Coordinates of N, CA and C in Angstrom, one line a residue:
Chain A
X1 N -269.1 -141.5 -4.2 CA -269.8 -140.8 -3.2 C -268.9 -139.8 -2.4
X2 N -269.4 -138.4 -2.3 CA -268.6 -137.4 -1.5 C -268.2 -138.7 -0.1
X3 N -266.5 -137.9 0.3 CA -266.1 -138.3 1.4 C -265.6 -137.4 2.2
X4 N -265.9 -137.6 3.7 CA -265.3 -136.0 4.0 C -264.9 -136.5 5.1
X5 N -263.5 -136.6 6.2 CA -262.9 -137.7 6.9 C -262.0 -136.4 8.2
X6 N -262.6 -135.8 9.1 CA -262.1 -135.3 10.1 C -261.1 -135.9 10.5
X7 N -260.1 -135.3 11.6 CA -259.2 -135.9 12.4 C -258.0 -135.3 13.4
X8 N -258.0 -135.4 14.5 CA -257.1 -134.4 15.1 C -258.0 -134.1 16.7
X9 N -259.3 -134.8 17.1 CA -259.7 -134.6 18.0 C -258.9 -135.2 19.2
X10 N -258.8 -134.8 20.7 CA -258.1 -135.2 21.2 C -258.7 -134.9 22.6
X11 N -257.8 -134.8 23.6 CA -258.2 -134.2 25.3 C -257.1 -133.7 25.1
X12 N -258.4 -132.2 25.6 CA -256.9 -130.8 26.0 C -257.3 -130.3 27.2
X13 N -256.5 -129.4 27.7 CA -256.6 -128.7 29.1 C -256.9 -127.2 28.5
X14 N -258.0 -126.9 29.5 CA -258.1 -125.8 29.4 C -257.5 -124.0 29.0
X15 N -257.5 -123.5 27.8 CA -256.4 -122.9 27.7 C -255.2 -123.5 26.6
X16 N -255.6 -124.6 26.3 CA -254.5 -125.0 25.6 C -255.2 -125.2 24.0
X17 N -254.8 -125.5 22.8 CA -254.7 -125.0 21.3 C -254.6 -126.8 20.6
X18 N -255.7 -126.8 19.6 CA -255.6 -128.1 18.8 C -256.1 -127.8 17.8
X19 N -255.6 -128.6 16.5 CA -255.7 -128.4 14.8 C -256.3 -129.4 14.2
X20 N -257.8 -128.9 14.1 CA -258.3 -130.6 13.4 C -258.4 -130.2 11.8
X21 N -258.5 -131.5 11.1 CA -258.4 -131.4 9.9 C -259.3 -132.1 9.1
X22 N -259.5 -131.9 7.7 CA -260.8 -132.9 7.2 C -260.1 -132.9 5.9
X23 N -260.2 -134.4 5.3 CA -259.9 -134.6 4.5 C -261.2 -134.8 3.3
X24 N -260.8 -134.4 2.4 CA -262.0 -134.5 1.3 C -261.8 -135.1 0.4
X25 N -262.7 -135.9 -0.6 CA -262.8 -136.4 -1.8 C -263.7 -136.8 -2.3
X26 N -264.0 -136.9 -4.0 CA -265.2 -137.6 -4.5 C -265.9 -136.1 -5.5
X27 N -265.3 -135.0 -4.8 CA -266.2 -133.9 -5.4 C -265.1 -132.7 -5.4
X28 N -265.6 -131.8 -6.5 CA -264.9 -130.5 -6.8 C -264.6 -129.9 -5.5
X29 N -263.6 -130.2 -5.0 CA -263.0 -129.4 -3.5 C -263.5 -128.2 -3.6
X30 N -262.2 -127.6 -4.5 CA -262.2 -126.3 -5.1 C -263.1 -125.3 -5.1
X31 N -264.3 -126.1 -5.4 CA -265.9 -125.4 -6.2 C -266.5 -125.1 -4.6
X32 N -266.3 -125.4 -3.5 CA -267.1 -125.5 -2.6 C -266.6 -124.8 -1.6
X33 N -267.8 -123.9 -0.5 CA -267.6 -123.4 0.5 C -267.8 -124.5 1.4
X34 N -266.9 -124.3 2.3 CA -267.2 -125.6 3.9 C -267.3 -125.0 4.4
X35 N -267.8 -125.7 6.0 CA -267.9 -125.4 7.1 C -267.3 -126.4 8.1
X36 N -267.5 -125.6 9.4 CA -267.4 -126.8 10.8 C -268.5 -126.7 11.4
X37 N -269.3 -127.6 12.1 CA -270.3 -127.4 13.0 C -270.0 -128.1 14.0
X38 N -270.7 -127.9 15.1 CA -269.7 -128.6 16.4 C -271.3 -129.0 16.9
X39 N -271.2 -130.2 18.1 CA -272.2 -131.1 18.6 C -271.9 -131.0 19.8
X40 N -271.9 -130.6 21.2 CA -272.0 -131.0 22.3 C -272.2 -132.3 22.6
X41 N -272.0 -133.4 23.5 CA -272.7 -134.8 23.7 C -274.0 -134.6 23.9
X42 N -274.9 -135.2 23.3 CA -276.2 -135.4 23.8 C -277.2 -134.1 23.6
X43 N -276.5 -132.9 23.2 CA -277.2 -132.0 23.1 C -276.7 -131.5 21.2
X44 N -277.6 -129.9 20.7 CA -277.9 -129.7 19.3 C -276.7 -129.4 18.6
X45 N -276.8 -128.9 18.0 CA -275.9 -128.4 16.4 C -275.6 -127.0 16.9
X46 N -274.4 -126.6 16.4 CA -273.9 -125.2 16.6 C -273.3 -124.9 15.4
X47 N -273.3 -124.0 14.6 CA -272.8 -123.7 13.3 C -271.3 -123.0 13.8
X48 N -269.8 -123.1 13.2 CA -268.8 -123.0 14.1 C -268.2 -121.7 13.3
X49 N -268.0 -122.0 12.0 CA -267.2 -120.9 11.3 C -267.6 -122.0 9.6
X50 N -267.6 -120.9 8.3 CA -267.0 -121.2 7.1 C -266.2 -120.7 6.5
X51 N -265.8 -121.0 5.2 CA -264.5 -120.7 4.6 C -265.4 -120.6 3.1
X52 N -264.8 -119.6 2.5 CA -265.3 -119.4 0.7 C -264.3 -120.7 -0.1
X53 N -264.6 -120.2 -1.0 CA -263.6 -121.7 -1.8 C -262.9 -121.0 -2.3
X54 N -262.2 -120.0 -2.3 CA -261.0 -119.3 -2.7 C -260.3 -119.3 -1.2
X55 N -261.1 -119.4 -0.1 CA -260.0 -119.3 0.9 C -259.7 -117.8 1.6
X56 N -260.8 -117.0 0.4 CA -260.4 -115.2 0.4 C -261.4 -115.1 2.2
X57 N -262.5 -115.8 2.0 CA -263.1 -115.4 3.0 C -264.0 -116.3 3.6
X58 N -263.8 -115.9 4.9 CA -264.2 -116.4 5.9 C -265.0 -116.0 7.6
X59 N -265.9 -116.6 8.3 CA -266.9 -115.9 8.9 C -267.2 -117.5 9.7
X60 N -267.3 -116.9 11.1 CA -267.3 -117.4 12.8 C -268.7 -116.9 13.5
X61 N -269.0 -118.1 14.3 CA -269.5 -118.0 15.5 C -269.7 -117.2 16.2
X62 N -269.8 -116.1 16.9 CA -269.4 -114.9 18.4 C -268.8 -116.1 19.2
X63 N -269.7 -117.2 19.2 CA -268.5 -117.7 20.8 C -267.4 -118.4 20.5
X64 N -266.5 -118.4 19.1 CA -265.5 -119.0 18.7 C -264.2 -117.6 18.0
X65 N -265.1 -116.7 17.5 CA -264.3 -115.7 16.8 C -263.4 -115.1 18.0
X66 N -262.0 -114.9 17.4 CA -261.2 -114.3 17.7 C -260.0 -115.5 18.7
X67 N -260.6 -116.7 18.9 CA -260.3 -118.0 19.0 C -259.6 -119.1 18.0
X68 N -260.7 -119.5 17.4 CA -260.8 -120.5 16.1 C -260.3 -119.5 14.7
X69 N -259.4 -120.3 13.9 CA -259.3 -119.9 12.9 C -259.2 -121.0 11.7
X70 N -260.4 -121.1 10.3 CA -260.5 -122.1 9.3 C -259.6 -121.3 8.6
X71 N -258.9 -122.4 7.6 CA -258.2 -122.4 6.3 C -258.4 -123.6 5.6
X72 N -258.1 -123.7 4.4 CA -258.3 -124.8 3.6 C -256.8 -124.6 2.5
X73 N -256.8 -126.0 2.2 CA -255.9 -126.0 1.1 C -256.2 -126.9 0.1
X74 N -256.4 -125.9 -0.7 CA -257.2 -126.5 -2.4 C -256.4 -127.4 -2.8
X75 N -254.7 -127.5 -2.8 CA -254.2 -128.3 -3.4 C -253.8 -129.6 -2.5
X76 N -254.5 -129.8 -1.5 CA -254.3 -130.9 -0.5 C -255.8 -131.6 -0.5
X77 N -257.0 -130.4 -1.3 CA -258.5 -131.1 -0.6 C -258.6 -131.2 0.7
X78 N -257.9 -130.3 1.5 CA -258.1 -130.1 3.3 C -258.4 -129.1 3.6
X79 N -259.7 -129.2 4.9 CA -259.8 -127.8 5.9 C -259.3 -128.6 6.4
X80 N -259.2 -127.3 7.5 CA -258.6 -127.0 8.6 C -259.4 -126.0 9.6
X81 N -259.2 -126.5 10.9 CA -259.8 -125.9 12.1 C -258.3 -126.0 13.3
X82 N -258.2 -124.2 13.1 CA -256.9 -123.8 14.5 C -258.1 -123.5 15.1
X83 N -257.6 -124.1 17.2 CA -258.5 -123.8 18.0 C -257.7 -123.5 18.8
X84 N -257.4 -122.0 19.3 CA -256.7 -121.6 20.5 C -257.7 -121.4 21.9
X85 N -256.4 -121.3 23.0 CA -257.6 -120.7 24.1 C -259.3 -121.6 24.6
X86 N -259.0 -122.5 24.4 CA -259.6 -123.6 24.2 C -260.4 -123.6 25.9
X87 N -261.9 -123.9 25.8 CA -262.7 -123.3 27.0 C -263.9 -125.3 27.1
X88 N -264.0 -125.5 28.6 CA -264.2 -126.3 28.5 C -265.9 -126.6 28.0
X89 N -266.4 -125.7 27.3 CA -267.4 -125.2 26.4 C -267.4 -125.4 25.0
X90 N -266.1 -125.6 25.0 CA -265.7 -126.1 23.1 C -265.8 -127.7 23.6
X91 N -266.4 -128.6 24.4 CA -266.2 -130.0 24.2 C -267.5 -130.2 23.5
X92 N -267.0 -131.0 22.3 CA -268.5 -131.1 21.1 C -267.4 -131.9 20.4
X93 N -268.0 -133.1 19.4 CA -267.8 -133.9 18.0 C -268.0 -132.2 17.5
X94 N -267.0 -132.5 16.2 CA -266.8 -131.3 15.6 C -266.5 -132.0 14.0
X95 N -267.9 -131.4 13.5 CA -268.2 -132.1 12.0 C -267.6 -131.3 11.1
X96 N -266.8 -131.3 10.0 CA -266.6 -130.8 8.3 C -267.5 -131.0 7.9
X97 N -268.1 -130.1 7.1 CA -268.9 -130.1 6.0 C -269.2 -129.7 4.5
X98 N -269.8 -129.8 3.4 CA -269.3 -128.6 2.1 C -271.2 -128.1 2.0
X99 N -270.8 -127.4 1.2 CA -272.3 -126.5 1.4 C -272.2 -125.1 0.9
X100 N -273.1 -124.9 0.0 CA -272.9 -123.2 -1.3 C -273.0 -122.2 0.0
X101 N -274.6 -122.6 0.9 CA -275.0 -121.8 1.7 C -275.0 -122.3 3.2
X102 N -275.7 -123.2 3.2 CA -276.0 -124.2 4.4 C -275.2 -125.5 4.2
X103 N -274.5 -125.8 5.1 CA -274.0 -127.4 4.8 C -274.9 -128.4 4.1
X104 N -274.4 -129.5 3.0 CA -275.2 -130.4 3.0 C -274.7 -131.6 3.4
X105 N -273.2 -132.3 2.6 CA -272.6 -133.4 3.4 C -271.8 -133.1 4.4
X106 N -271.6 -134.0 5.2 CA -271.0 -133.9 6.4 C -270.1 -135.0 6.8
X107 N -269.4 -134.9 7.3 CA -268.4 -135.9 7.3 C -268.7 -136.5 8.7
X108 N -268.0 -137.3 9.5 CA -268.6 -138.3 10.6 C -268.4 -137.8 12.0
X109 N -267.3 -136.7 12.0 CA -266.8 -136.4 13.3 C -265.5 -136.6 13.9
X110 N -264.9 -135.9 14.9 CA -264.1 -136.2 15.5 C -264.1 -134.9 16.9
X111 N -264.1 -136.0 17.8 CA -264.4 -135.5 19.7 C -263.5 -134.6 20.0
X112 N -263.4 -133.6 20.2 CA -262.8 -132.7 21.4 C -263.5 -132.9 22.8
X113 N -262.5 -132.9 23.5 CA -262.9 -132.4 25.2 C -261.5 -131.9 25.6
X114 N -262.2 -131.1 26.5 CA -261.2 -129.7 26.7 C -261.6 -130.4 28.3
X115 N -260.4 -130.7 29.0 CA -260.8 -131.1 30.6 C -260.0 -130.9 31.1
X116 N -259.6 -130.1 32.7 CA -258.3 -130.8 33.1 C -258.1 -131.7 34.1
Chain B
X1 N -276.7 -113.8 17.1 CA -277.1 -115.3 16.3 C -277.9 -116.2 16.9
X2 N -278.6 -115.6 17.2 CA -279.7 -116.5 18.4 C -280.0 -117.2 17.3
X3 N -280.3 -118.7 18.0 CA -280.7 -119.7 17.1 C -281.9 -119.8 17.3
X4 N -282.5 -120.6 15.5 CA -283.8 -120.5 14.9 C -284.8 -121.4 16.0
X5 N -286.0 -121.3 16.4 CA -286.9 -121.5 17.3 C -287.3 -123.2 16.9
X6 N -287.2 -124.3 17.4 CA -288.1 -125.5 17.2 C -288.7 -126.5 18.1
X7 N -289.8 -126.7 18.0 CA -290.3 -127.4 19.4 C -289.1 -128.3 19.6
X8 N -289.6 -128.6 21.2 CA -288.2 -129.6 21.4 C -288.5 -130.7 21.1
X9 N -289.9 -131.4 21.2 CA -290.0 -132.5 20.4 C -291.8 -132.8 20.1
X10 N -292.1 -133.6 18.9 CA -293.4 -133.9 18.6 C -293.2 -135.0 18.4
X11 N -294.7 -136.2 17.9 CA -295.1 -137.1 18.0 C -296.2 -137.4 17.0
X12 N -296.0 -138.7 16.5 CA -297.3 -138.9 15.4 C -297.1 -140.3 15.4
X13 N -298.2 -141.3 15.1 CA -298.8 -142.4 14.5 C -297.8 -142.9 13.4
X14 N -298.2 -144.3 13.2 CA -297.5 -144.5 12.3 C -298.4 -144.5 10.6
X15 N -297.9 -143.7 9.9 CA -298.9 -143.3 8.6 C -299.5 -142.0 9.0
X16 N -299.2 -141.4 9.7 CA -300.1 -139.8 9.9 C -299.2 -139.3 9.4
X17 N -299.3 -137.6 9.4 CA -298.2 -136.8 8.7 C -298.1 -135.7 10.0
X18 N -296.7 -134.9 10.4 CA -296.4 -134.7 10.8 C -295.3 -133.2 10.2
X19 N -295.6 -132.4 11.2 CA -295.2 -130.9 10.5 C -293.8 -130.6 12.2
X20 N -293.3 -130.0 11.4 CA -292.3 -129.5 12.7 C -292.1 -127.9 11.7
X21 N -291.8 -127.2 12.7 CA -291.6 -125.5 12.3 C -290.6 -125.4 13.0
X22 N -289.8 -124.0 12.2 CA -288.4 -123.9 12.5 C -288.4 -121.8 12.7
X23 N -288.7 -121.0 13.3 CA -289.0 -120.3 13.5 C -287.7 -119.1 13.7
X24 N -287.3 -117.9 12.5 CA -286.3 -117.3 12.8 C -286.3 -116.0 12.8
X25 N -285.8 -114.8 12.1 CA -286.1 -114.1 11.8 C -285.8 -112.8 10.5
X26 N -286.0 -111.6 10.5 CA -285.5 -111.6 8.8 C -284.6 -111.2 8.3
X27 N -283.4 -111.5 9.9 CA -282.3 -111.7 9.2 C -281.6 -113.0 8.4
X28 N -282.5 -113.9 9.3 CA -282.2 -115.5 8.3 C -283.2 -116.0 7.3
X29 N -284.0 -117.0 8.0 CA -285.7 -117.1 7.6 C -286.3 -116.4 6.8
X30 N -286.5 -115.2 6.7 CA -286.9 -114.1 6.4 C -286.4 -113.9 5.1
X31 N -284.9 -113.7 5.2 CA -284.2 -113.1 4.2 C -283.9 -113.8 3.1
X32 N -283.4 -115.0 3.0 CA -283.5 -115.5 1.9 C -284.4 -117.5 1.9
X33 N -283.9 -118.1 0.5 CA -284.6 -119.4 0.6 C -283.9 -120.2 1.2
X34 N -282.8 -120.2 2.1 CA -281.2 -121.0 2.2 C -282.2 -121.5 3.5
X35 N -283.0 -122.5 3.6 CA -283.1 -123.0 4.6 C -283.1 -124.5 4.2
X36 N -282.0 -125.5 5.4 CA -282.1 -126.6 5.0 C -282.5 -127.3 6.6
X37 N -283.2 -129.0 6.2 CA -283.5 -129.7 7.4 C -282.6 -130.7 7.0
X38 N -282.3 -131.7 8.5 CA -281.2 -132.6 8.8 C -282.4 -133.1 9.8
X39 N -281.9 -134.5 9.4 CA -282.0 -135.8 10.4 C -281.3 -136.3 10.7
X40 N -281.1 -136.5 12.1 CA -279.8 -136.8 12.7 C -280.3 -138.5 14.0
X41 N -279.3 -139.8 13.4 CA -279.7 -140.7 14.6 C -278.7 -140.8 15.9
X42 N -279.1 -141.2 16.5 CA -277.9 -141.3 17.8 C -276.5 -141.7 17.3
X43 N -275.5 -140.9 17.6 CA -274.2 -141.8 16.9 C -274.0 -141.6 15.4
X44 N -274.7 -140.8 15.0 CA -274.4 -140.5 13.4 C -274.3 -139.1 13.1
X45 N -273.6 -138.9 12.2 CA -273.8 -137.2 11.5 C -275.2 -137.0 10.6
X46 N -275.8 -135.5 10.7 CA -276.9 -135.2 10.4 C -276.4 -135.4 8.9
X47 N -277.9 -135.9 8.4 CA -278.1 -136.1 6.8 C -279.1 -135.1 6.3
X48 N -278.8 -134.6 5.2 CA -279.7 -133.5 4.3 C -280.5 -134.2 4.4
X49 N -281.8 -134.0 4.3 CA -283.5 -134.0 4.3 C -283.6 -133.0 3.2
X50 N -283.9 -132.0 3.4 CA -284.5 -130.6 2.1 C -283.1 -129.8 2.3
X51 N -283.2 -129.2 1.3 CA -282.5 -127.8 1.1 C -282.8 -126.7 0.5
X52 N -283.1 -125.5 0.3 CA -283.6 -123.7 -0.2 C -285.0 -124.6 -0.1
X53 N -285.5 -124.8 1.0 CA -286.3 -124.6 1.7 C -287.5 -125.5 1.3
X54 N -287.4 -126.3 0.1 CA -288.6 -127.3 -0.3 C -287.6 -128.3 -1.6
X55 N -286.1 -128.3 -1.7 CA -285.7 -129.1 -2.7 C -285.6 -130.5 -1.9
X56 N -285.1 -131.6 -2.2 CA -285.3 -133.3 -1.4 C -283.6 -133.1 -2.7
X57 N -282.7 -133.7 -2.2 CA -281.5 -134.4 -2.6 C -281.8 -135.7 -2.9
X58 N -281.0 -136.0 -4.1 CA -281.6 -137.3 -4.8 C -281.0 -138.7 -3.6
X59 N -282.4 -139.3 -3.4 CA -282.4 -140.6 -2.8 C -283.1 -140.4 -1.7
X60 N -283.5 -139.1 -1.2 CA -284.7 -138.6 0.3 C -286.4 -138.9 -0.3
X61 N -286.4 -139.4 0.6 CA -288.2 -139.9 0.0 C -289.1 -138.8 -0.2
X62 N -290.0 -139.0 -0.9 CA -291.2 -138.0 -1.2 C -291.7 -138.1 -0.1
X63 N -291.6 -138.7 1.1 CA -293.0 -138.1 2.3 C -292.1 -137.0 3.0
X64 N -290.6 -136.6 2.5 CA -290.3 -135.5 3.4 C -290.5 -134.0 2.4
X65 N -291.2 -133.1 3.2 CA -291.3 -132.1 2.3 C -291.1 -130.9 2.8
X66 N -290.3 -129.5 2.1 CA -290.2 -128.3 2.9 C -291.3 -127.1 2.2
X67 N -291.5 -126.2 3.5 CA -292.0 -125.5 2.5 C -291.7 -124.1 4.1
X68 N -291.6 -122.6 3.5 CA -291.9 -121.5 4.4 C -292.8 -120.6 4.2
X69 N -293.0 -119.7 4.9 CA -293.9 -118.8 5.2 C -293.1 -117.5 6.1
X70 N -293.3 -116.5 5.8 CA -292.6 -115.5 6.3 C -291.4 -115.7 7.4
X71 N -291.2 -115.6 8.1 CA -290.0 -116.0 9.2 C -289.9 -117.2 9.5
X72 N -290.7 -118.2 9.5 CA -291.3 -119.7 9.9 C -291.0 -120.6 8.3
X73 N -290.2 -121.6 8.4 CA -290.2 -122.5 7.9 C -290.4 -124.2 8.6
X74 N -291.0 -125.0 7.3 CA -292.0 -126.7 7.9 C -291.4 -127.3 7.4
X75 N -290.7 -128.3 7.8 CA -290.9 -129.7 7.5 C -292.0 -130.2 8.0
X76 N -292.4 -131.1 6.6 CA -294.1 -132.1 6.9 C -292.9 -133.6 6.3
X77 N -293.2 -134.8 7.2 CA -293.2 -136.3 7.1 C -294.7 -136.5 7.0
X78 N -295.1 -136.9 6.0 CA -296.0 -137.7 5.5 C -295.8 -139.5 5.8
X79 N -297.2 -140.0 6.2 CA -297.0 -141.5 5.7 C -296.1 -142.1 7.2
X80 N -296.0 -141.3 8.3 CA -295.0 -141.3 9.3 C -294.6 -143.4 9.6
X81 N -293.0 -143.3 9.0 CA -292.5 -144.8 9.9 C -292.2 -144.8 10.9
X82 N -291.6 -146.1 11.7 CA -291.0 -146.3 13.1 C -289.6 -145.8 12.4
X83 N -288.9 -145.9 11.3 CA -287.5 -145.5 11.4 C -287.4 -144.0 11.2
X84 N -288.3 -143.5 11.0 CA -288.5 -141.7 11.0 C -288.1 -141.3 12.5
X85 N -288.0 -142.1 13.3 CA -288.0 -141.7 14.6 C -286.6 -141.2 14.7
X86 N -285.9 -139.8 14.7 CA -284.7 -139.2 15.1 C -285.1 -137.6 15.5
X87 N -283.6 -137.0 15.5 CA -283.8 -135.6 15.9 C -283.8 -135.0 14.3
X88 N -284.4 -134.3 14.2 CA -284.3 -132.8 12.6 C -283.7 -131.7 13.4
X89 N -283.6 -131.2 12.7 CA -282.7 -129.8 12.9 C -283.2 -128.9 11.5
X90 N -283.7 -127.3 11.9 CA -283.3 -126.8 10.8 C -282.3 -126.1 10.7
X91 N -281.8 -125.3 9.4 CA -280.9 -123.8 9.6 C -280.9 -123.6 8.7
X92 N -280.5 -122.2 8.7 CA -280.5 -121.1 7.7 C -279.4 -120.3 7.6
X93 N -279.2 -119.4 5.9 CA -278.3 -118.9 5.7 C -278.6 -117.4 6.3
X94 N -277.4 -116.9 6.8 CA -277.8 -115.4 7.3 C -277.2 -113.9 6.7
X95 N -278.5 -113.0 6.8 CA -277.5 -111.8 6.3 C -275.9 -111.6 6.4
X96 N -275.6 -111.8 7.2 CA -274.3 -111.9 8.1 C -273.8 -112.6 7.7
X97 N -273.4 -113.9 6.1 CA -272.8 -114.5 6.1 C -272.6 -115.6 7.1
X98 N -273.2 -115.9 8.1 CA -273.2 -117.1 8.6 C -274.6 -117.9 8.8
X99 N -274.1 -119.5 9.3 CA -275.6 -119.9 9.4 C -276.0 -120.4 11.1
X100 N -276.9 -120.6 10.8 CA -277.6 -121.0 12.5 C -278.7 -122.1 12.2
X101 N -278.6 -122.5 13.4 CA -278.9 -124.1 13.3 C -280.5 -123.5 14.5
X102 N -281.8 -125.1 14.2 CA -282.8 -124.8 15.3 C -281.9 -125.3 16.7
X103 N -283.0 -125.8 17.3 CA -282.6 -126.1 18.4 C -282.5 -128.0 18.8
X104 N -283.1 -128.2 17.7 CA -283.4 -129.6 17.1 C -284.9 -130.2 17.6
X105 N -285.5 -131.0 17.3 CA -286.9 -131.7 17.6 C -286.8 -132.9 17.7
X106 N -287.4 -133.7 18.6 CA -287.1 -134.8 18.6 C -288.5 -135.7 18.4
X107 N -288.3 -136.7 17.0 CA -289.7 -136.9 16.6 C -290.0 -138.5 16.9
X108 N -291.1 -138.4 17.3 CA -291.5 -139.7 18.5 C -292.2 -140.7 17.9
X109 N -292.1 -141.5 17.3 CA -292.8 -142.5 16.7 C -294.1 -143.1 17.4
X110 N -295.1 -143.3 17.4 CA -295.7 -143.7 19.2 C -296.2 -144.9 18.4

């Protein structure tokens, strides 16, 4: 069964920069475009940024671009989520996912809060 | 990227069937079949339901079914149970290379 295993959530202060990571397995890494979607507590889904499976390309949010930056590495089976500039608006569980067009698996999460 | 339109929540019997609409426009909805629904329970990550807009991923039951209509796409639950009771969410793929999510629904077992 696909596995897909975030990690790197933490408490940051306002303004300040964190690297979450997702680890994959079970399925053609390679073959697959991911994403991040991010969850507020208690409130919906926000679609965050994806990555192509070459890695060539990639496409954001408005309220993360120029902020957040995904990469993946084929020969690790890992994205990656850089979060600079970090606004106490980015606090959400922040899911990996793989998906051609739309996410379908999703991995379980890991919390950011941005507080100071 | 204004996100796709969905009641905030509906309600049905148990055994009735039950429609939720996900409402966008033709830059998403519109534009292509990339729309997928997610059920999501307190404390868990959202799970595929449908995907391009009427497929079921193998092991999702026949009472969930998608189907669209110009900018507006449905999920229908058929047969409605008490464990049906969570949030759906739709989204869609966009001209723009990205996707957008509804606003989610919250479905009420009564």
């Amino acid at each position: 069964e696909v596995q897909m295993v975030e990690s790197g959530g933490a408490v940051v202060q306002p303004g300040g920069s964190l690297r979450l990571s997702c680890a994959a397995s079970k399925f053609t890494f390679e073959s697959y475009t991911l994403h991040w979607v991010r969850q507020p507590p208690g409130k919906g889904l926000e679609w965050v940024s994806l990555i192509s499976w070459d890695g060539i390309s990639s496409y954001y949010a408005d309220s993360v671009r120029g902020r957040f930056t995904i990469s993946r590495d084929n020969s690790k089976n890992s994205l990656y989520l850089q979060m600079n500039s970090l606004r106490t608006e980015d606090t959400a569980f922040y899911y990996c996912a793989k998906g051609v067009t739309t996410p379908d698996y999703w991995g379980q999460g890991t919390l950011v809060t941005v507080s100071s | 990227q204004s996100a796709l339109t969905q009641p905030a929540s509906v309600s049905g019997s148990p055994g009735q069937s039950i429609t939720i609409s996900c409402t966008g426009t033709s830059s998403d909805v519109g534009a292509y079949n990339y729309v997928s629904w997610y059920q999501q329970f307190p404390g868990e990550a959202p799970r595929l339901m449908i995907y391009e807009v009427s497929n079921r991923p193998s092991g999702i039951s026949h009472r969930f079914s998608g189907s669209k209509s110009g900018y507006t796409a449905f999920l229908t639950i058929s047969g409605l149970q008490a464990d049906d009771e969570a949030h759906y969410y739709c989204s869609s793929y966009t001209i723009s290379n990205t996707v957008v999510f509804g606003g989610g629904s919250k479905l009420t077992v009564l």
